[in-house]
PDB file of C-alpha atoms in Angstrom:
ATOM      1  CA  MET A   1      95.682  89.895 143.707  1.00 48.00           C
ATOM      2  CA  HIS A   2      93.125  87.233 142.495  1.00 48.00           C
ATOM      3  CA  ILE A   3      90.992  90.100 141.349  1.00 51.00           C
ATOM      4  CA  LEU A   4      93.804  91.590 139.603  1.00 45.00           C
ATOM      5  CA  THR A   5      94.628  88.301 137.809  1.00 46.00           C
ATOM      6  CA  SER A   6      91.024  87.866 136.731  1.00 43.00           C
ATOM      7  CA  ILE A   7      91.061  91.388 135.201  1.00 43.00           C
ATOM      8  CA  ARG A   8      94.558  90.855 133.635  1.00 50.00           C
ATOM      9  CA  ASN A   9      92.980  87.453 131.955  1.00 47.00           C
ATOM     10  CA  VAL A  10      89.599  89.101 130.740  1.00 48.00           C
ATOM     11  CA  LEU A  11      91.658  92.270 129.010  1.00 58.00           C
ATOM     12  CA  THR A  12      93.047  91.652 125.724  1.00 67.00           C
ATOM     13  CA  PRO A  13      96.418  92.549 125.181  1.00 75.00           C
ATOM     14  CA  ILE A  14      97.484  95.657 123.056  1.00 74.00           C
ATOM     15  CA  HIS A  15     100.511  95.404 120.548  1.00 70.00           C
ATOM     16  CA  ARG A  16     103.191  97.803 121.403  1.00 73.00           C
ATOM     17  CA  ALA A  17     102.971  99.049 117.707  1.00 70.00           C
ATOM     18  CA  GLY A  18      99.763 100.823 118.763  1.00 68.00           C
ATOM     19  CA  TYR A  19     100.961 102.232 121.975  1.00 76.00           C
ATOM     20  CA  PRO A  20     102.162 105.690 120.208  1.00 77.00           C
ATOM     21  CA  PHE A  21      98.930 106.124 118.365  1.00 76.00           C
ATOM     22  CA  ILE A  22      96.715 105.438 121.555  1.00 80.00           C
ATOM     23  CA  ALA A  23      98.960 107.839 123.332  1.00 86.00           C
ATOM     24  CA  ALA A  24      98.448 110.563 120.263  1.00 83.00           C
ATOM     25  CA  PHE A  25      94.552 109.892 120.459  1.00 79.00           C
ATOM     26  CA  PHE A  26      94.321 110.661 124.154  1.00 85.00           C
ATOM     27  CA  ALA A  27      96.697 113.701 123.809  1.00 87.00           C
ATOM     28  CA  ILE A  28      94.548 115.163 121.168  1.00 85.00           C
ATOM     29  CA  SER A  29      91.225 114.237 123.242  1.00 86.00           C
ATOM     30  CA  VAL A  30      92.585 116.385 126.089  1.00 86.00           C
ATOM     31  CA  ILE A  31      93.435 119.430 124.093  1.00 87.00           C
ATOM     32  CA  LEU A  32      90.330 119.257 122.147  1.00 84.00           C
ATOM     33  CA  GLY A  33      88.187 119.065 125.403  1.00 81.00           C
ATOM     34  CA  LEU A  34      89.943 122.408 126.503  1.00 85.00           C
ATOM     35  CA  PHE A  35      87.953 124.115 124.014  1.00 84.00           C
ATOM     36  CA  TRP A  36      84.766 122.237 124.177  1.00 85.00           C
ATOM     37  CA  GLN A  37      84.123 119.221 126.541  1.00 84.00           C
ATOM     38  CA  PRO A  38      82.024 117.063 124.251  1.00 83.00           C
ATOM     39  CA  LEU A  39      85.184 116.868 121.878  1.00 86.00           C
ATOM     40  CA  PHE A  40      87.242 115.116 124.791  1.00 85.00           C
ATOM     41  CA  TRP A  41      84.395 112.516 125.015  1.00 88.00           C
ATOM     42  CA  LEU A  42      84.455 112.038 121.292  1.00 89.00           C
ATOM     43  CA  GLY A  43      88.120 111.727 121.205  1.00 85.00           C
ATOM     44  CA  LEU A  44      88.033 109.166 124.121  1.00 86.00           C
ATOM     45  CA  ILE A  45      85.863 107.017 122.174  1.00 87.00           C
ATOM     46  CA  LEU A  46      88.185 107.123 119.148  1.00 85.00           C
ATOM     47  CA  THR A  47      91.034 106.485 121.727  1.00 85.00           C
ATOM     48  CA  ALA A  48      89.094 103.345 122.989  1.00 83.00           C
ATOM     49  CA  TRP A  49      88.753 101.947 119.033  1.00 76.00           C
ATOM     50  CA  CYS A  50      92.423 102.628 118.698  1.00 74.00           C
ATOM     51  CA  ALA A  51      93.286 100.613 121.490  1.00 78.00           C
ATOM     52  CA  TYR A  52      90.906  97.751 120.327  1.00 73.00           C
ATOM     53  CA  PHE A  53      92.161  98.060 116.675  1.00 72.00           C
ATOM     54  CA  PHE A  54      95.848  97.189 118.072  1.00 75.00           C
ATOM     55  CA  ARG A  55      94.490  94.197 120.217  1.00 77.00           C
ATOM     56  CA  ASP A  56      96.832  91.010 119.982  1.00 81.00           C
ATOM     57  CA  PRO A  57      94.802  88.127 121.450  1.00 83.00           C
ATOM     58  CA  GLU A  58      96.169  84.746 122.193  1.00 87.00           C
ATOM     59  CA  ARG A  59      95.283  82.014 119.874  1.00 88.00           C
ATOM     60  CA  VAL A  60      95.300  78.466 119.722  1.00 88.00           C
ATOM     61  CA  THR A  61      96.892  77.023 116.640  1.00 90.00           C
ATOM     62  CA  PRO A  62      96.894  73.586 115.001  1.00 87.00           C
ATOM     63  CA  VAL A  63     100.375  72.500 114.515  1.00 85.00           C
ATOM     64  CA  ALA A  64      99.651  69.517 111.975  1.00 88.00           C
ATOM     65  CA  ASP A  65     102.097  70.188 109.048  1.00 89.00           C
ATOM     66  CA  HIS A  66      99.258  69.332 106.513  1.00 91.00           C
ATOM     67  CA  LEU A  67      97.110  72.256 107.977  1.00 93.00           C
ATOM     68  CA  VAL A  68      97.229  75.763 106.732  1.00 95.00           C
ATOM     69  CA  VAL A  69      95.741  78.200 109.243  1.00 95.00           C
ATOM     70  CA  SER A  70      94.390  81.891 108.454  1.00 96.00           C
ATOM     71  CA  PRO A  71      97.087  84.519 108.732  1.00 95.00           C
ATOM     72  CA  ALA A  72      94.464  87.099 109.325  1.00 92.00           C
ATOM     73  CA  ASP A  73      91.298  87.848 111.167  1.00 92.00           C
ATOM     74  CA  GLY A  74      88.441  89.190 108.809  1.00 92.00           C
ATOM     75  CA  ARG A  75      86.431  87.732 105.788  1.00 94.00           C
ATOM     76  CA  VAL A  76      87.310  85.264 103.229  1.00 96.00           C
ATOM     77  CA  SER A  77      87.011  87.351 100.255  1.00 93.00           C
ATOM     78  CA  PHE A  78      88.320  84.872  97.275  1.00 94.00           C
ATOM     79  CA  VAL A  79      89.066  81.187  97.245  1.00 94.00           C
ATOM     80  CA  GLY A  80      90.402  80.099  93.836  1.00 93.00           C
ATOM     81  CA  LEU A  81      93.082  79.143  91.188  1.00 93.00           C
ATOM     82  CA  VAL A  82      95.260  82.064  90.241  1.00 92.00           C
ATOM     83  CA  PRO A  83      98.674  82.439  88.672  1.00 92.00           C
ATOM     84  CA  PRO A  84     100.862  83.723  91.766  1.00 92.00           C
ATOM     85  CA  PRO A  85     102.586  86.931  91.234  1.00 90.00           C
ATOM     86  CA  VAL A  86     105.714  87.012  89.671  1.00 89.00           C
ATOM     87  CA  GLU A  87     107.822  88.188  92.654  1.00 88.00           C
ATOM     88  CA  LEU A  88     106.881  85.364  94.611  1.00 91.00           C
ATOM     89  CA  GLY A  89     108.896  82.904  92.189  1.00 90.00           C
ATOM     90  CA  LEU A  90     106.283  80.274  92.408  1.00 90.00           C
ATOM     91  CA  GLY A  91     106.222  79.844  88.838  1.00 89.00           C
ATOM     92  CA  SER A  92     103.290  80.539  86.299  1.00 88.00           C
ATOM     93  CA  GLU A  93     100.989  77.625  87.032  1.00 91.00           C
ATOM     94  CA  PRO A  94      97.479  78.318  89.017  1.00 93.00           C
ATOM     95  CA  VAL A  95      97.624  77.741  92.542  1.00 94.00           C
ATOM     96  CA  LEU A  96      95.143  78.026  95.263  1.00 95.00           C
ATOM     97  CA  ARG A  97      94.728  81.378  96.528  1.00 96.00           C
ATOM     98  CA  VAL A  98      93.003  82.318  99.679  1.00 96.00           C
ATOM     99  CA  SER A  99      92.237  85.804 100.598  1.00 95.00           C
ATOM    100  CA  VAL A 100      91.314  87.150 103.814  1.00 95.00           C
ATOM    101  CA  PHE A 101      90.016  90.870 103.830  1.00 92.00           C
ATOM    102  CA  MET A 102      90.397  93.096 107.339  1.00 88.00           C
ATOM    103  CA  THR A 103      88.084  95.629 108.138  1.00 85.00           C
ATOM    104  CA  VAL A 104      89.151  98.564 110.805  1.00 80.00           C
ATOM    105  CA  PHE A 105      87.365  96.561 113.352  1.00 83.00           C
ATOM    106  CA  ASP A 106      89.378  93.438 113.043  1.00 84.00           C
ATOM    107  CA  CYS A 107      92.323  92.459 114.588  1.00 82.00           C
ATOM    108  CA  HIS A 108      95.527  93.380 112.511  1.00 81.00           C
ATOM    109  CA  VAL A 109      98.028  91.021 113.935  1.00 88.00           C
ATOM    110  CA  ASN A 110      99.322  88.810 110.892  1.00 92.00           C
ATOM    111  CA  ARG A 111     100.290  85.223 111.595  1.00 93.00           C
ATOM    112  CA  ALA A 112     102.271  82.560 109.777  1.00 95.00           C
ATOM    113  CA  PRO A 113     100.018  79.990 107.796  1.00 95.00           C
ATOM    114  CA  MET A 114     102.535  77.169 108.300  1.00 95.00           C
ATOM    115  CA  ARG A 115     105.723  76.646 109.832  1.00 95.00           C
ATOM    116  CA  GLY A 116     108.953  76.897 108.059  1.00 95.00           C
ATOM    117  CA  ARG A 117     111.889  79.004 106.712  1.00 96.00           C
ATOM    118  CA  ILE A 118     111.405  82.537 105.223  1.00 95.00           C
ATOM    119  CA  VAL A 119     113.512  82.166 101.965  1.00 96.00           C
ATOM    120  CA  ARG A 120     112.358  85.358 100.072  1.00 94.00           C
ATOM    121  CA  MET A 121     111.107  88.742 100.897  1.00 93.00           C
ATOM    122  CA  LEU A 122     110.012  91.639  98.817  1.00 91.00           C
ATOM    123  CA  TYR A 123     108.380  94.818  99.373  1.00 89.00           C
ATOM    124  CA  ARG A 124     106.669  96.860  96.547  1.00 85.00           C
ATOM    125  CA  GLU A 125     105.309 100.486  96.604  1.00 82.00           C
ATOM    126  CA  GLY A 126     102.005 100.869  94.891  1.00 72.00           C
ATOM    127  CA  GLU A 127      98.516 102.214  94.917  1.00 72.00           C
ATOM    128  CA  PHE A 128      95.823 102.229  97.827  1.00 68.00           C
ATOM    129  CA  LYS A 129      92.815 100.960  96.111  1.00 70.00           C
ATOM    130  CA  ASN A 130      90.036  99.414  97.967  1.00 66.00           C
ATOM    131  CA  ALA A 131      91.739  95.915  99.214  1.00 63.00           C
ATOM    132  CA  GLU A 132      88.525  94.055  98.401  1.00 67.00           C
ATOM    133  CA  LEU A 133      89.140  94.456  94.735  1.00 67.00           C
ATOM    134  CA  ASP A 134      90.904  91.671  92.918  1.00 70.00           C
ATOM    135  CA  LYS A 135      93.096  93.862  91.159  1.00 68.00           C
ATOM    136  CA  ALA A 136      94.603  94.731  94.489  1.00 68.00           C
ATOM    137  CA  SER A 137      96.841  91.978  94.532  1.00 71.00           C
ATOM    138  CA  GLU A 138      98.497  93.564  91.533  1.00 74.00           C
ATOM    139  CA  VAL A 139      98.435  97.408  91.823  1.00 75.00           C
ATOM    140  CA  ASN A 140      98.569  97.862  95.552  1.00 79.00           C
ATOM    141  CA  GLU A 141     101.358  98.520  98.081  1.00 84.00           C
ATOM    142  CA  ARG A 142     102.352  95.074  99.341  1.00 88.00           C
ATOM    143  CA  ASN A 143     104.983  93.142 101.363  1.00 91.00           C
ATOM    144  CA  SER A 144     105.538  89.337 100.123  1.00 92.00           C
ATOM    145  CA  LEU A 145     107.081  86.513 101.783  1.00 94.00           C
ATOM    146  CA  VAL A 146     107.927  83.047 100.725  1.00 96.00           C
ATOM    147  CA  ILE A 147     108.063  80.382 103.253  1.00 96.00           C
ATOM    148  CA  GLU A 148     109.498  77.055 102.601  1.00 96.00           C
ATOM    149  CA  THR A 149     107.594  74.476 104.334  1.00 94.00           C
ATOM    150  CA  PRO A 150     107.332  70.757 104.887  1.00 92.00           C
ATOM    151  CA  GLN A 151     104.705  71.039 101.987  1.00 92.00           C
ATOM    152  CA  GLY A 152     106.892  73.105  99.802  1.00 92.00           C
ATOM    153  CA  GLU A 153     106.958  76.974  99.160  1.00 95.00           C
ATOM    154  CA  ILE A 154     103.852  78.816  99.897  1.00 96.00           C
ATOM    155  CA  GLY A 155     103.324  82.877  99.308  1.00 96.00           C
ATOM    156  CA  VAL A 156     102.003  85.304 101.767  1.00 95.00           C
ATOM    157  CA  VAL A 157     101.468  88.759 100.857  1.00 94.00           C
ATOM    158  CA  GLN A 158     100.264  91.655 102.873  1.00 92.00           C
ATOM    159  CA  ILE A 159      98.297  94.098 100.863  1.00 89.00           C
ATOM    160  CA  ALA A 160      97.888  97.807 102.072  1.00 83.00           C
ATOM    161  CA  GLY A 161      94.286  99.061 101.501  1.00 72.00           C
ATOM    162  CA  LEU A 162      92.133 102.258 100.977  1.00 71.00           C
ATOM    163  CA  ILE A 163      92.806 103.549 104.473  1.00 65.00           C
ATOM    164  CA  ALA A 164      95.958 101.353 105.090  1.00 57.00           C
ATOM    165  CA  ARG A 165      99.236 103.390 104.579  1.00 64.00           C
ATOM    166  CA  ARG A 166     101.601 101.127 106.625  1.00 75.00           C
ATOM    167  CA  ILE A 167     102.796  97.656 106.269  1.00 84.00           C
ATOM    168  CA  ILE A 168     104.924  96.231 109.195  1.00 81.00           C
ATOM    169  CA  SER A 169     106.786  93.078 109.111  1.00 84.00           C
ATOM    170  CA  TRP A 170     109.375  92.432 111.657  1.00 87.00           C
ATOM    171  CA  SER A 171     110.398  88.826 110.282  1.00 88.00           C
ATOM    172  CA  ARG A 172     113.501  88.423 108.009  1.00 91.00           C
ATOM    173  CA  VAL A 173     114.837  86.430 105.366  1.00 93.00           C
ATOM    174  CA  GLU A 174     116.236  82.934 106.801  1.00 93.00           C
ATOM    175  CA  ASP A 175     114.053  83.334 109.984  1.00 94.00           C
ATOM    176  CA  ARG A 176     112.217  80.272 111.136  1.00 95.00           C
ATOM    177  CA  ILE A 177     108.795  80.748 111.812  1.00 94.00           C
ATOM    178  CA  GLU A 178     106.117  78.457 113.407  1.00 93.00           C
ATOM    179  CA  ALA A 179     102.394  78.317 112.412  1.00 93.00           C
ATOM    180  CA  GLY A 180     100.474  80.971 113.881  1.00 92.00           C
ATOM    181  CA  GLU A 181     103.287  82.680 115.039  1.00 93.00           C
ATOM    182  CA  ARG A 182     103.087  86.769 114.633  1.00 92.00           C
ATOM    183  CA  PHE A 183     105.064  88.006 111.908  1.00 92.00           C
ATOM    184  CA  GLY A 184     103.614  91.293 111.020  1.00 88.00           C
ATOM    185  CA  LEU A 185     100.530  93.839 111.046  1.00 84.00           C
ATOM    186  CA  ILE A 186      99.149  96.477 108.724  1.00 83.00           C
ATOM    187  CA  ARG A 187      97.648  99.740 109.680  1.00 74.00           C
ATOM    188  CA  PHE A 188      94.251 100.538 108.981  1.00 69.00           C
ATOM    189  CA  GLY A 189      92.340  98.017 107.075  1.00 66.00           C
ATOM    190  CA  SER A 190      93.797  95.612 104.374  1.00 83.00           C
ATOM    191  CA  ARG A 191      93.906  91.931 103.140  1.00 88.00           C
ATOM    192  CA  LEU A 192      96.066  88.890 103.147  1.00 92.00           C
ATOM    193  CA  ASP A 193      96.648  86.628 100.229  1.00 95.00           C
ATOM    194  CA  VAL A 194      98.060  83.151 100.679  1.00 97.00           C
ATOM    195  CA  TYR A 195      99.207  81.316  97.778  1.00 96.00           C
ATOM    196  CA  LEU A 196      99.361  77.379  98.183  1.00 95.00           C
ATOM    197  CA  PRO A 197     100.709  74.980  95.558  1.00 87.00           C
ATOM    198  CA  GLY A 198     100.427  71.099  95.211  1.00 77.00           C
ATOM    199  CA  SER A 199      97.621  68.956  96.517  1.00 80.00           C
ATOM    200  CA  VAL A 200      95.981  71.224  98.728  1.00 92.00           C
ATOM    201  CA  LYS A 201      92.260  71.555  99.347  1.00 92.00           C
ATOM    202  CA  PRO A 202      90.391  74.716 100.658  1.00 93.00           C
ATOM    203  CA  ARG A 203      88.803  74.333 103.595  1.00 93.00           C
ATOM    204  CA  VAL A 204      86.981  77.945 103.732  1.00 95.00           C
ATOM    205  CA  ALA A 205      84.431  79.313 101.610  1.00 93.00           C
ATOM    206  CA  GLU A 206      83.927  83.023 100.441  1.00 94.00           C
ATOM    207  CA  GLY A 207      82.256  85.048 102.890  1.00 93.00           C
ATOM    208  CA  GLN A 208      83.331  82.942 105.950  1.00 95.00           C
ATOM    209  CA  THR A 209      84.783  84.649 108.903  1.00 95.00           C
ATOM    210  CA  ALA A 210      88.454  83.374 109.629  1.00 95.00           C
ATOM    211  CA  ILE A 211      90.412  83.966 112.889  1.00 94.00           C
ATOM    212  CA  ALA A 212      94.252  84.301 112.546  1.00 93.00           C
ATOM    213  CA  GLY A 213      96.147  81.446 113.719  1.00 92.00           C
ATOM    214  CA  GLU A 214      93.006  79.162 114.237  1.00 93.00           C
ATOM    215  CA  THR A 215      90.851  78.686 111.369  1.00 95.00           C
ATOM    216  CA  VAL A 216      92.087  76.310 108.937  1.00 95.00           C
ATOM    217  CA  ILE A 217      91.858  77.547 105.675  1.00 96.00           C
ATOM    218  CA  ALA A 218      93.296  74.818 103.625  1.00 95.00           C
ATOM    219  CA  GLU A 219      94.802  71.115 103.941  1.00 94.00           C
ATOM    220  CA  PHE A 220      97.370  69.119 102.028  1.00 91.00           C
ATOM    221  CA  GLY A 221      96.784  65.606 101.023  1.00 81.00           C
ATOM    222  CA  GLU A 222      96.330  63.573  97.886  1.00 61.00           C
ATOM    223  CA  MET A 223      93.074  61.722  99.117  1.00 53.00           C
ATOM    224  CA  LEU A 224      91.278  64.681 100.599  1.00 57.00           C
ATOM    225  CA  LYS A 225      87.828  65.861  99.364  1.00 59.00           C
ATOM    226  CA  SER A 226      86.755  69.431  99.204  1.00 58.00           C
ATOM    227  CA  TRP A 227      84.235  70.153 101.950  1.00 54.00           C
ATOM    228  CA  PRO A 228      80.774  71.663 100.779  1.00 59.00           C
ATOM    229  CA  ALA A 229      79.641  74.983 102.143  1.00 57.00           C
ATOM    230  CA  ARG A 230      76.712  77.005 102.393  1.00 49.00           C
ATOM    231  CA  ARG A 231      75.190  80.355 103.335  1.00 57.00           C
ATOM    232  CA  ASP A 232      72.601  81.035 105.919  1.00 50.00           C
TER     233      ASP A 232
END
């Protein structure tokens, strides 16, 4: 039993949304293997990748109300002041946007950046351009959430990418959500934008790797100074 417990602790859990895809990949691998055995092994590798894609590891989240944690695993692709999307209802003044780009090798389970109550949600159809492009915020298919937090309303936008064709969000308006709590995922490769108004300072730099629910991407506070950053 101790050995089984150790193995269970080492293995990363898989999100239930991935089970149908993993089963489909494996079934296709078996069928292809009936025609040519190397195709079975190739399919098995792709099945393993699919299981890896839908991994859902546990995270340790800072719970202070002045901290904003990353909503996604991936590379920070943008940090700067921009007007928020009209559909968020956050006004027209520029606010801090932090974008995290997820490749097909990143964990795609999305987590709330702060605790609060979901007050608005809006799904918009759109294109499937490369999510790294800045215009993807305006033209790509996306799902937007506005969360009322102790620091005011913030926006969280799930953006579909070049390969992604499905945005999933199991949260609803009026739901209360904790910082680091899972609220959705995107298949396969995409981007998360966080819009933060008020006295907030970024705590990440473009090019930095972020971990959903753990990496602090911004911090609220009047007396805070921005942290310098460098690339090695």
